[in-house]
Amino acid sequence: MSDELSRAILGADPTFTSDEVAAAAGVTYEEARRLWRALGFPDALDAKAFVPADVDALKMVQAVLGSGAIDDDTVVRLTRALGTTMSRLADWQVSTLAEALEDRTAEPADRVPWSTGAGAVAQTMGPVFERLLVYAWRRHLAASAGRAQALAADEEDVLRMVVTVGFADLVAFTKLSNGLDDDGLADLVEEFETRCIDLVTEGGGRPIKTLGDSVLYVAESPEVATDIAFAIVAEIGGDRSLPDVRVGLGTGPVISRLGDVYGPPVNLAARLTAVARRNRVIIDDTTAAGLSDRFETRAMAQRNLRGFGNVAPLTVRHRWSYNG
């Protein structure tokens, strides 16, 4: 990164080494290095890599530790969560910005250096996005705390909750991606992920993560998750410009950790997509038991699902979709 671009983003030139930034913040070198690594950065060693804002950040963390509100390990875990999230967000924003700058200067003669364009955007939009970042974090924190309290199976265990997990998977994605160029593949993945996330959110569910050719989401009830699944099939499967899709649903207790969810329903939902026909929704018995008479299920032949043994999945449809 050029000095000009770095200065535009960080607000100052790096003037502190690792030892100097730790001393200025009143922490040990090991404490500073531990937090720096948790943020996702390699050791800076003797290089001048730090700015006054790094000193302020270390002082704030030290103040929290000094208050006794949380311990060292919890601080590091929270810092690691922040670093991982911000790294992905930054990469996402830079790729989006690079694409936008390229589209605006399609003619070679009109193109400006990346550092110039990115620096201008950083100076103009940086303060806005900083405020928006804090706002979005507070809104999501409030929503997450509320969900944990409402869904917790036990007041003493707010990380354990009973939900329906949905796994939406593109059909024959590997074969299709081999025939696309880089731009075509990126456009396909972005279109699929964006539309799925919108459908999940609009339907009352919560997107957990995307994996390029698949989207994992959770919902508070089997009905909500199933309605979302049908919306995904209608939207993605009904678009000839996109591959077909299949959705698996599993219901049960999961554990929330590191911004993800873990547990048998997650694995089962993923396994069920492997036996689903294209543009179909496949569910387990527990999910079926939570559906109203708006839906009709049909048992499939038993299948051996890795990690679950012989399982008899069920297909599900809206009752009105049958002619008989």
Short mmCIF file of C-alpha atoms in Angstrom, two decimals:
data_model
loop_
_atom_site.label_atom_id
_atom_site.label_comp_id
_atom_site.label_asym_id
_atom_site.label_seq_id
_atom_site.Cartn_x
_atom_site.Cartn_y
_atom_site.Cartn_z
CA MET A 1 0.00 0.00 0.00
CA SER A 2 1.37 3.43 -0.94
CA ASP A 3 2.27 5.96 1.75
CA GLU A 4 -0.43 8.32 0.46
CA LEU A 5 -3.17 5.70 0.59
CA SER A 6 -2.07 4.46 4.00
CA ARG A 7 -2.09 8.01 5.35
CA ALA A 8 -5.55 8.67 3.90
CA ILE A 9 -6.99 5.58 5.58
CA LEU A 10 -5.10 5.55 8.89
CA GLY A 11 -5.02 9.30 9.32
CA ALA A 12 -1.29 9.40 10.05
CA ASP A 13 2.05 7.98 9.03
CA PRO A 14 3.25 4.92 11.00
CA THR A 15 5.86 6.14 13.49
CA PHE A 16 5.92 3.48 16.25
CA THR A 17 7.62 0.09 16.36
CA SER A 18 6.09 -2.78 18.36
CA ASP A 19 8.19 -1.93 21.44
CA GLU A 20 7.39 1.76 21.16
CA VAL A 21 3.63 1.37 20.77
CA ALA A 22 3.50 -0.98 23.77
CA ALA A 23 5.55 1.42 25.91
CA ALA A 24 3.42 4.40 24.89
CA ALA A 25 0.25 2.53 25.84
CA GLY A 26 1.66 1.31 29.15
CA VAL A 27 1.42 -2.41 28.31
CA THR A 28 4.03 -5.08 27.85
CA TYR A 29 5.30 -6.09 24.46
CA GLU A 30 3.75 -9.55 24.87
CA GLU A 31 0.33 -8.07 25.70
CA ALA A 32 0.44 -5.80 22.66
CA ARG A 33 1.60 -8.62 20.37
CA ARG A 34 -1.16 -10.94 21.62
CA LEU A 35 -3.84 -8.41 20.75
CA TRP A 36 -2.20 -7.56 17.42
CA ARG A 37 -2.19 -11.23 16.45
CA ALA A 38 -5.79 -11.60 17.61
CA LEU A 39 -6.71 -8.81 15.21
CA GLY A 40 -5.24 -10.93 12.43
CA PHE A 41 -1.95 -9.19 11.73
CA PRO A 42 1.57 -10.68 11.65
CA ASP A 43 4.24 -9.45 14.04
CA ALA A 44 5.59 -6.08 12.95
CA LEU A 45 8.95 -6.72 14.69
CA ASP A 46 11.18 -3.63 14.37
CA ALA A 47 9.22 -2.00 11.54
CA LYS A 48 7.47 1.32 12.12
CA ALA A 49 3.95 -0.01 11.60
CA PHE A 50 1.87 1.79 14.22
CA VAL A 51 0.13 5.15 14.44
CA PRO A 52 -1.18 7.14 17.45
CA ALA A 53 -4.59 5.47 17.03
CA ASP A 54 -2.93 2.12 17.86
CA VAL A 55 -1.68 3.59 21.13
CA ASP A 56 -5.20 4.81 21.97
CA ALA A 57 -6.68 1.38 21.15
CA LEU A 58 -4.24 -0.40 23.46
CA LYS A 59 -4.96 2.10 26.24
CA MET A 60 -8.70 1.48 25.90
CA VAL A 61 -8.24 -2.29 26.10
CA GLN A 62 -5.96 -1.90 29.11
CA ALA A 63 -8.59 0.24 30.83
CA VAL A 64 -11.20 -2.45 30.33
CA LEU A 65 -8.85 -5.09 31.76
CA GLY A 66 -8.06 -2.84 34.69
CA SER A 67 -11.74 -2.48 35.51
CA GLY A 68 -12.04 -6.22 36.12
CA ALA A 69 -15.20 -6.41 34.00
CA ILE A 70 -13.76 -9.17 31.80
CA ASP A 71 -10.62 -11.27 31.87
CA ASP A 72 -7.66 -11.39 29.48
CA ASP A 73 -8.84 -14.48 27.58
CA THR A 74 -12.29 -12.97 26.96
CA VAL A 75 -10.71 -9.77 25.67
CA VAL A 76 -8.56 -11.76 23.24
CA ARG A 77 -11.55 -13.80 22.05
CA LEU A 78 -13.59 -10.64 21.46
CA THR A 79 -10.63 -9.05 19.71
CA ARG A 80 -10.23 -12.09 17.47
CA ALA A 81 -13.93 -11.94 16.55
CA LEU A 82 -13.51 -8.27 15.68
CA GLY A 83 -10.37 -8.88 13.64
CA THR A 84 -11.86 -11.75 11.65
CA THR A 85 -15.03 -9.83 10.90
CA MET A 86 -13.23 -6.62 9.96
CA SER A 87 -10.78 -8.47 7.72
CA ARG A 88 -13.60 -9.99 5.70
CA LEU A 89 -15.50 -6.71 5.64
CA ALA A 90 -12.43 -4.80 4.44
CA ASP A 91 -11.72 -7.31 1.65
CA TRP A 92 -15.37 -7.15 0.61
CA GLN A 93 -15.37 -3.36 0.53
CA VAL A 94 -12.09 -3.10 -1.36
CA SER A 95 -13.22 -5.54 -4.05
CA THR A 96 -16.52 -3.67 -4.39
CA LEU A 97 -14.72 -0.34 -4.56
CA ALA A 98 -12.21 -1.62 -7.12
CA GLU A 99 -15.05 -2.86 -9.33
CA ALA A 100 -16.89 0.45 -9.02
CA LEU A 101 -13.78 2.47 -9.90
CA GLU A 102 -13.10 0.23 -12.88
CA ASP A 103 -16.67 0.62 -14.16
CA ARG A 104 -16.50 4.40 -13.83
CA THR A 105 -13.27 4.58 -15.81
CA ALA A 106 -13.86 1.88 -18.40
CA GLU A 107 -11.74 3.65 -20.99
CA PRO A 108 -8.00 3.13 -20.36
CA ALA A 109 -7.29 6.80 -21.01
CA ASP A 110 -9.72 7.82 -18.24
CA ARG A 111 -8.35 5.52 -15.56
CA VAL A 112 -6.76 6.95 -12.45
CA PRO A 113 -4.25 5.17 -10.22
CA TRP A 114 -5.85 2.87 -7.66
CA SER A 115 -4.26 4.75 -4.77
CA THR A 116 -5.67 8.07 -6.01
CA GLY A 117 -9.21 6.78 -6.46
CA ALA A 118 -9.26 4.77 -3.25
CA GLY A 119 -7.72 7.63 -1.29
CA ALA A 120 -10.39 10.04 -2.50
CA VAL A 121 -13.14 7.63 -1.51
CA ALA A 122 -11.51 7.01 1.89
CA GLN A 123 -11.40 10.74 2.65
CA THR A 124 -14.96 11.32 1.46
CA MET A 125 -16.75 8.19 2.69
CA GLY A 126 -14.48 7.10 5.55
CA PRO A 127 -16.15 9.16 8.29
CA VAL A 128 -19.61 8.14 7.06
CA PHE A 129 -18.79 4.44 7.10
CA GLU A 130 -17.19 4.71 10.55
CA ARG A 131 -20.44 6.05 11.96
CA LEU A 132 -22.48 3.54 10.00
CA LEU A 133 -20.25 0.71 11.28
CA VAL A 134 -20.88 1.61 14.92
CA TYR A 135 -24.61 2.06 14.25
CA ALA A 136 -24.90 -1.32 12.50
CA TRP A 137 -22.91 -3.04 15.26
CA ARG A 138 -25.19 -1.67 17.98
CA ARG A 139 -28.32 -2.69 16.09
CA HIS A 140 -27.01 -6.21 15.48
CA LEU A 141 -25.77 -6.51 19.06
CA ALA A 142 -29.22 -5.60 20.39
CA ALA A 143 -30.89 -8.04 18.00
CA SER A 144 -28.47 -10.86 18.85
CA ALA A 145 -28.85 -10.35 22.61
CA GLY A 146 -32.62 -10.37 22.22
CA ARG A 147 -32.59 -13.57 20.18
CA ALA A 148 -30.33 -15.30 22.67
CA GLN A 149 -32.64 -14.39 25.53
CA ALA A 150 -35.80 -15.40 23.67
CA LEU A 151 -34.49 -18.66 22.21
CA ALA A 152 -32.36 -19.87 25.10
CA ALA A 153 -33.42 -23.29 26.31
CA ASP A 154 -32.06 -22.37 29.74
CA GLU A 155 -31.59 -18.89 31.22
CA GLU A 156 -28.14 -20.03 32.34
CA ASP A 157 -27.17 -21.20 28.85
CA VAL A 158 -28.00 -18.41 26.41
CA LEU A 159 -25.71 -19.89 23.76
CA ARG A 160 -27.83 -23.03 23.37
CA MET A 161 -31.05 -22.64 21.41
CA VAL A 162 -33.55 -24.72 19.48
CA VAL A 163 -33.96 -23.56 15.88
CA THR A 164 -34.60 -24.85 12.40
CA VAL A 165 -31.49 -24.78 10.24
CA GLY A 166 -31.73 -24.32 6.48
CA PHE A 167 -29.02 -25.18 3.99
CA ALA A 168 -29.55 -23.96 0.41
CA ASP A 169 -27.18 -25.44 -2.14
CA LEU A 170 -26.71 -24.75 -5.86
CA VAL A 171 -26.98 -27.84 -8.08
CA ALA A 172 -23.93 -28.84 -10.16
CA PHE A 173 -22.06 -25.71 -9.14
CA THR A 174 -18.58 -27.19 -9.61
CA LYS A 175 -19.29 -28.21 -13.20
CA LEU A 176 -20.87 -24.86 -13.98
CA SER A 177 -18.05 -22.84 -12.38
CA ASN A 178 -15.45 -24.62 -14.50
CA GLY A 179 -17.07 -23.12 -17.59
CA LEU A 180 -17.13 -19.54 -16.32
CA ASP A 181 -14.43 -16.89 -16.34
CA ASP A 182 -13.48 -15.12 -13.11
CA ASP A 183 -15.93 -12.25 -13.57
CA GLY A 184 -18.77 -14.59 -14.50
CA LEU A 185 -18.16 -16.79 -11.47
CA ALA A 186 -17.97 -13.80 -9.12
CA ASP A 187 -21.20 -12.37 -10.52
CA LEU A 188 -22.98 -15.72 -10.13
CA VAL A 189 -21.90 -16.18 -6.52
CA GLU A 190 -22.77 -12.60 -5.58
CA GLU A 191 -26.19 -12.84 -7.21
CA PHE A 192 -27.00 -16.12 -5.46
CA GLU A 193 -25.78 -14.99 -2.05
CA THR A 194 -27.41 -11.57 -2.22
CA ARG A 195 -30.81 -12.86 -3.28
CA CYS A 196 -30.77 -15.69 -0.75
CA ILE A 197 -29.79 -13.40 2.12
CA ASP A 198 -32.56 -10.96 1.16
CA LEU A 199 -35.12 -13.79 1.11
CA VAL A 200 -33.96 -15.16 4.45
CA THR A 201 -34.11 -11.73 6.09
CA GLU A 202 -37.48 -10.83 4.56
CA GLY A 203 -38.88 -14.19 5.64
CA GLY A 204 -37.96 -13.66 9.29
CA GLY A 205 -34.87 -15.87 9.40
CA ARG A 206 -31.22 -15.05 10.00
CA PRO A 207 -28.37 -15.67 7.55
CA ILE A 208 -25.43 -17.35 9.29
CA LYS A 209 -22.85 -17.73 6.55
CA THR A 210 -22.32 -18.15 2.83
CA LEU A 211 -20.00 -20.65 1.20
CA GLY A 212 -20.06 -19.57 -2.44
CA ASP A 213 -22.47 -22.22 -3.70
CA SER A 214 -24.51 -22.51 -0.49
CA VAL A 215 -26.17 -20.42 2.19
CA LEU A 216 -26.78 -21.45 5.80
CA TYR A 217 -29.58 -19.82 7.76
CA VAL A 218 -31.63 -20.36 10.91
CA ALA A 219 -35.24 -19.59 11.83
CA GLU A 220 -37.14 -19.68 15.10
CA SER A 221 -39.69 -22.20 13.84
CA PRO A 222 -39.99 -24.96 11.22
CA GLU A 223 -42.76 -23.05 9.43
CA VAL A 224 -40.70 -19.89 9.04
CA ALA A 225 -37.70 -21.91 7.80
CA THR A 226 -39.85 -23.88 5.36
CA ASP A 227 -41.51 -20.78 3.92
CA ILE A 228 -38.04 -19.29 3.40
CA ALA A 229 -36.92 -22.50 1.70
CA PHE A 230 -39.82 -22.33 -0.75
CA ALA A 231 -39.08 -18.66 -1.43
CA ILE A 232 -35.48 -19.56 -2.28
CA VAL A 233 -36.58 -22.36 -4.60
CA ALA A 234 -39.07 -20.06 -6.35
CA GLU A 235 -36.59 -17.19 -6.68
CA ILE A 236 -33.39 -19.04 -7.53
CA GLY A 237 -34.81 -22.17 -9.16
CA GLY A 238 -37.26 -20.09 -11.18
CA ASP A 239 -34.54 -17.92 -12.71
CA ARG A 240 -33.07 -19.42 -15.86
CA SER A 241 -29.94 -17.32 -15.51
CA LEU A 242 -29.09 -19.17 -12.28
CA PRO A 243 -28.49 -22.86 -11.52
CA ASP A 244 -31.19 -24.92 -9.85
CA VAL A 245 -31.17 -25.09 -6.06
CA ARG A 246 -32.08 -27.57 -3.35
CA VAL A 247 -32.75 -26.94 0.34
CA GLY A 248 -32.37 -29.19 3.40
CA LEU A 249 -33.93 -28.41 6.79
CA GLY A 250 -33.15 -29.84 10.23
CA THR A 251 -34.56 -28.84 13.61
CA GLY A 252 -33.04 -29.16 17.07
CA PRO A 253 -30.65 -27.62 19.59
CA VAL A 254 -27.59 -25.75 18.32
CA ILE A 255 -24.75 -23.91 20.01
CA SER A 256 -23.86 -20.39 18.93
CA ARG A 257 -20.12 -19.80 18.78
CA LEU A 258 -17.84 -17.42 16.87
CA GLY A 259 -20.72 -16.01 14.82
CA ASP A 260 -21.65 -19.50 13.63
CA VAL A 261 -23.96 -22.28 14.82
CA TYR A 262 -22.97 -25.87 15.53
CA GLY A 263 -24.89 -29.04 16.25
CA PRO A 264 -26.57 -32.06 14.63
CA PRO A 265 -29.29 -30.00 12.86
CA VAL A 266 -26.62 -28.06 10.98
CA ASN A 267 -24.90 -31.20 9.73
CA LEU A 268 -28.20 -32.92 8.97
CA ALA A 269 -29.51 -29.99 6.91
CA ALA A 270 -26.33 -30.08 4.82
CA ARG A 271 -26.55 -33.87 4.38
CA LEU A 272 -30.19 -33.67 3.27
CA THR A 273 -29.33 -31.44 0.32
CA ALA A 274 -27.27 -34.31 -1.08
CA VAL A 275 -30.42 -36.47 -1.45
CA ALA A 276 -32.77 -33.69 -2.56
CA ARG A 277 -33.88 -33.40 -6.16
CA ARG A 278 -33.31 -30.07 -7.85
CA ASN A 279 -35.69 -27.28 -6.78
CA ARG A 280 -37.03 -29.37 -3.89
CA VAL A 281 -37.11 -28.97 -0.11
CA ILE A 282 -36.16 -31.96 2.08
CA ILE A 283 -36.76 -32.03 5.84
CA ASP A 284 -36.32 -34.28 8.86
CA ASP A 285 -38.99 -35.72 11.19
CA THR A 286 -38.55 -33.04 13.83
CA THR A 287 -39.09 -30.26 11.30
CA ALA A 288 -42.15 -32.06 9.91
CA ALA A 289 -43.65 -32.33 13.39
CA GLY A 290 -43.54 -28.55 13.73
CA LEU A 291 -45.43 -27.79 10.50
CA SER A 292 -49.11 -26.88 10.31
CA ASP A 293 -51.67 -28.30 7.88
CA ARG A 294 -50.56 -25.70 5.34
CA PHE A 295 -47.91 -28.26 4.42
CA GLU A 296 -47.96 -31.85 3.30
CA THR A 297 -45.04 -34.23 3.65
CA ARG A 298 -44.15 -37.52 1.97
CA ALA A 299 -41.63 -40.00 3.27
CA MET A 300 -38.73 -40.94 1.03
CA ALA A 301 -36.88 -44.23 1.06
CA GLN A 302 -34.27 -44.56 3.78
CA ARG A 303 -30.88 -43.14 2.89
CA ASN A 304 -27.56 -43.61 4.61
CA LEU A 305 -26.42 -40.14 5.61
CA ARG A 306 -22.84 -39.82 6.76
CA GLY A 307 -22.77 -39.36 10.51
CA PHE A 308 -26.47 -40.16 10.96
CA GLY A 309 -26.85 -43.71 9.64
CA ASN A 310 -30.08 -44.72 7.93
CA VAL A 311 -32.49 -41.80 7.78
CA ALA A 312 -35.89 -41.51 6.07
CA PRO A 313 -36.06 -37.88 4.84
CA LEU A 314 -39.34 -36.27 3.91
CA THR A 315 -40.27 -34.10 0.97
CA VAL A 316 -42.51 -31.16 1.80
CA ARG A 317 -44.87 -29.05 -0.26
CA HIS A 318 -47.58 -26.51 0.35
CA ARG A 319 -50.81 -28.49 0.57
CA TRP A 320 -52.47 -26.43 -2.12
CA SER A 321 -49.73 -27.41 -4.59
CA TYR A 322 -51.26 -30.89 -4.94
CA ASN A 323 -54.00 -31.58 -7.42
CA GLY A 324 -55.34 -34.61 -5.54
#
